[in-house]
Amino acid sequence: MIVHPAPRRRSARNVVPPLILGTLGTLGIVALYFLVPGLQPAELVLLLVVVGFVALGYTQGIIRGLMSAAMLYIASGVAATFYEVAAPYIGAPISAIVDRNILALSFGVLTAVIWITLEALGRASFPDTSLPALGILDNLGGLLIYLVIGVLVASLLFNAIGYGQLGRRMHNRALLRPKFNQVLSLHYAAQSFWFPGKPPLIYVYDLNPSRER
């Protein structure tokens, strides 16, 4: 009987690089905390989210990354359309009053639920999206795509936190606020055709720096 060690080697290739990427990214964020005065813990957590997506992306490949990016685009667009309608139901266990905290929670929950559902359907329909012919380029391509996804997720989280009253102070003092807003502005521009009338306030409330919040 011949034993083929290839699956074990493939498994190691799928585990070791993400661990290295995650470790290096985490160490880099810790270094930023000491080197950049004024960087808040919440900003560090958002950067860790980006690192997590980068590490995951190495194992997912280009096709899966493109699918995930498209699904996040759809999920966030649907959430931005219906978060106000869904807010009373999503916030009911917490509060009978629909304030900006509940609206921010509604947007976050809708985005997560829709994205996870689409991901589950996509992975069930297309369990293997790897491109063996590309070799490590497939891994690196997936890494880059998931870097973009991670930055967008962090920007959406930051924006939702700032929309609610509870996170407003952290949001307004954040050093990364201009960078996150640039990402959100591009994302909104790509989705603007969804909203021919009044744009979702949760998207645009902080995109005009002259506005009082």
Coordinates of C-alpha atoms in Angstrom, one line a residue:
M1 CA 0.0 0.0 0.0
I2 CA 1.4 3.4 -1.0
V3 CA 0.9 6.3 1.3
H4 CA 0.7 9.7 -0.3
P5 CA 1.9 12.6 1.9
A6 CA 0.7 15.3 -0.4
P7 CA -2.5 16.1 1.5
R8 CA -0.5 16.7 4.7
R9 CA 1.9 19.0 2.8
R10 CA -1.1 20.9 1.4
S11 CA -2.6 21.1 4.9
A12 CA 0.7 22.5 6.2
R13 CA 0.8 25.1 3.4
N14 CA -2.7 26.2 4.4
V15 CA -1.9 26.5 8.1
V16 CA 1.6 27.8 8.5
P17 CA 1.5 30.9 6.2
P18 CA -1.7 32.3 7.7
L19 CA -0.2 31.8 11.2
I20 CA 2.9 33.6 10.2
L21 CA 0.9 36.4 8.6
G22 CA -1.4 36.7 11.6
T23 CA 1.6 36.8 14.0
L24 CA 3.5 39.4 12.0
G25 CA 0.4 41.5 11.6
T26 CA -0.4 41.4 15.3
L27 CA 3.2 42.3 16.2
G28 CA 3.0 45.2 13.8
I29 CA -0.2 46.5 15.4
V30 CA 1.3 46.2 18.9
A31 CA 4.3 48.2 17.6
L32 CA 2.0 50.8 16.2
Y33 CA 0.4 51.2 19.6
F34 CA 3.7 52.2 21.1
L35 CA 5.0 54.2 18.1
V36 CA 1.9 56.2 17.2
P37 CA 0.6 58.4 20.0
G38 CA -3.1 58.7 20.2
L39 CA -4.0 55.5 18.5
Q40 CA -7.0 54.1 20.4
P41 CA -7.6 50.5 21.4
A42 CA -10.7 50.3 19.2
E43 CA -8.6 51.3 16.2
L44 CA -6.2 48.5 17.1
V45 CA -9.1 46.0 17.1
L46 CA -10.2 47.2 13.7
L47 CA -6.6 46.7 12.4
L48 CA -6.7 43.2 13.9
V49 CA -9.8 42.6 11.9
V50 CA -7.9 43.5 8.7
V51 CA -5.0 41.2 9.7
G52 CA -7.5 38.4 10.3
F53 CA -8.9 38.7 6.8
V54 CA -5.4 38.9 5.3
A55 CA -4.5 35.6 7.0
L56 CA -7.7 34.0 5.9
G57 CA -7.3 35.2 2.3
Y58 CA -4.1 33.3 1.8
T59 CA -6.1 30.0 2.1
Q60 CA -9.1 31.1 0.0
G61 CA -7.6 32.0 -3.3
I62 CA -8.6 34.5 -6.0
I63 CA -12.0 33.1 -7.1
R64 CA -13.3 32.7 -3.5
G65 CA -12.0 36.2 -2.7
L66 CA -13.9 37.7 -5.6
M67 CA -17.0 35.9 -4.6
S68 CA -16.7 37.1 -1.0
A69 CA -16.1 40.7 -2.2
A70 CA -19.2 40.6 -4.4
M71 CA -21.3 39.1 -1.5
L72 CA -20.1 41.8 0.9
Y73 CA -21.0 44.4 -1.7
I74 CA -24.5 43.0 -2.0
A75 CA -25.0 42.4 1.8
S76 CA -23.9 46.0 2.7
G77 CA -26.1 47.5 0.0
V78 CA -29.2 45.6 1.1
A79 CA -28.4 46.4 4.7
A80 CA -28.1 50.1 3.9
T81 CA -31.4 50.0 2.1
F82 CA -33.4 48.2 4.8
Y83 CA -31.6 48.9 8.2
E84 CA -34.2 51.6 9.2
V85 CA -37.1 49.3 8.4
A86 CA -35.5 46.3 10.3
A87 CA -34.3 48.4 13.3
P88 CA -37.5 48.1 15.5
Y89 CA -37.4 44.3 15.1
I90 CA -33.6 43.9 15.6
G91 CA -33.5 46.3 18.5
A92 CA -36.7 45.0 20.2
P93 CA -34.8 42.7 22.7
I94 CA -32.6 45.7 23.7
S95 CA -34.8 48.8 23.6
A96 CA -38.3 49.9 22.6
I97 CA -36.8 53.2 21.3
V98 CA -35.2 53.2 17.9
D99 CA -32.3 55.6 18.4
R100 CA -29.0 55.8 16.4
N101 CA -27.5 53.0 18.5
I102 CA -30.2 50.7 17.4
L103 CA -30.0 51.9 13.8
A104 CA -26.2 51.2 13.8
L105 CA -26.8 47.8 15.3
S106 CA -29.5 47.0 12.7
F107 CA -27.1 47.9 9.9
G108 CA -24.4 45.7 11.3
V109 CA -26.6 42.7 12.0
L110 CA -28.2 42.9 8.6
T111 CA -24.9 43.1 6.8
A112 CA -23.5 40.1 8.8
V113 CA -26.5 37.9 8.4
I114 CA -26.9 38.5 4.7
W115 CA -23.2 38.1 4.1
I116 CA -22.9 34.9 6.1
T117 CA -26.0 33.5 4.3
L118 CA -24.6 34.3 0.9
E119 CA -21.2 32.8 1.9
A120 CA -22.8 29.6 3.1
L121 CA -24.8 29.3 -0.2
G122 CA -21.7 30.1 -2.3
R123 CA -19.5 27.5 -0.5
A124 CA -22.2 24.9 -0.7
S125 CA -22.6 25.5 -4.4
F126 CA -18.9 25.9 -5.3
P127 CA -16.9 23.9 -2.6
D128 CA -13.7 24.1 -4.6
T129 CA -12.7 27.4 -6.2
S130 CA -8.9 26.9 -6.1
L131 CA -6.8 27.5 -9.2
P132 CA -4.0 24.8 -9.0
A133 CA -2.4 26.0 -12.2
L134 CA -1.5 29.3 -10.6
G135 CA 0.1 27.7 -7.5
I136 CA 1.2 30.2 -4.9
L137 CA -0.1 33.1 -7.1
D138 CA -3.6 31.9 -6.3
N139 CA -2.8 32.3 -2.6
L140 CA -1.2 35.7 -3.0
G141 CA -4.1 36.9 -5.1
G142 CA -6.6 35.8 -2.5
L143 CA -4.5 37.5 0.2
L144 CA -4.7 40.8 -1.7
I145 CA -8.4 40.5 -2.3
Y146 CA -9.1 39.7 1.3
L147 CA -6.9 42.6 2.3
V148 CA -9.4 44.9 0.5
I149 CA -12.3 43.0 2.1
G150 CA -10.8 43.4 5.5
V151 CA -10.2 47.1 5.1
L152 CA -13.8 47.6 3.9
V153 CA -15.2 45.5 6.8
A154 CA -13.1 47.6 9.3
S155 CA -14.3 50.8 7.6
L156 CA -18.0 49.7 7.8
L157 CA -17.6 48.7 11.4
F158 CA -15.9 52.0 12.3
N159 CA -18.6 54.0 10.5
A160 CA -21.4 52.1 12.2
I161 CA -19.8 52.6 15.6
G162 CA -19.6 56.3 15.0
Y163 CA -23.2 56.5 13.9
G164 CA -24.4 55.4 17.3
Q165 CA -24.0 57.7 20.3
L166 CA -22.1 55.1 22.3
G167 CA -19.1 55.1 20.0
R168 CA -19.2 58.7 18.8
R169 CA -16.4 60.1 20.9
M170 CA -14.0 57.3 19.9
H171 CA -15.0 57.7 16.3
N172 CA -14.4 61.5 16.2
R173 CA -11.0 61.2 17.9
A174 CA -9.7 58.3 15.8
L175 CA -6.5 58.9 13.9
L176 CA -7.6 56.5 11.2
R177 CA -10.9 58.3 10.7
P178 CA -9.8 60.0 7.4
K179 CA -8.6 56.7 6.0
F180 CA -11.7 54.8 6.9
N181 CA -13.8 57.6 5.5
Q182 CA -11.9 57.4 2.2
V183 CA -12.7 53.7 1.9
L184 CA -16.3 54.3 2.8
S185 CA -16.6 57.1 0.3
L186 CA -15.4 54.8 -2.5
H187 CA -17.7 52.1 -1.4
Y188 CA -20.7 54.4 -1.3
A189 CA -19.8 55.7 -4.8
A190 CA -19.8 52.2 -6.1
Q191 CA -23.3 51.6 -4.6
S192 CA -24.8 55.1 -5.2
F193 CA -26.9 53.8 -8.1
W194 CA -28.8 51.7 -5.5
F195 CA -30.0 54.9 -3.9
P196 CA -31.3 57.3 -6.6
G197 CA -33.1 59.4 -4.0
K198 CA -31.9 60.2 -0.5
P199 CA -28.7 58.4 0.3
P200 CA -28.6 56.2 3.5
L201 CA -27.6 58.5 6.4
I202 CA -25.5 55.8 7.9
Y203 CA -23.2 56.0 4.8
V204 CA -22.9 59.7 4.4
Y205 CA -23.2 61.2 7.8
D206 CA -19.5 61.6 8.2
L207 CA -18.4 62.0 4.6
N208 CA -18.8 65.8 4.7
P209 CA -16.3 67.2 7.2
S210 CA -18.1 70.5 7.5
R211 CA -21.3 68.9 8.8
E212 CA -22.0 69.1 12.5
R213 CA -22.7 65.7 14.1

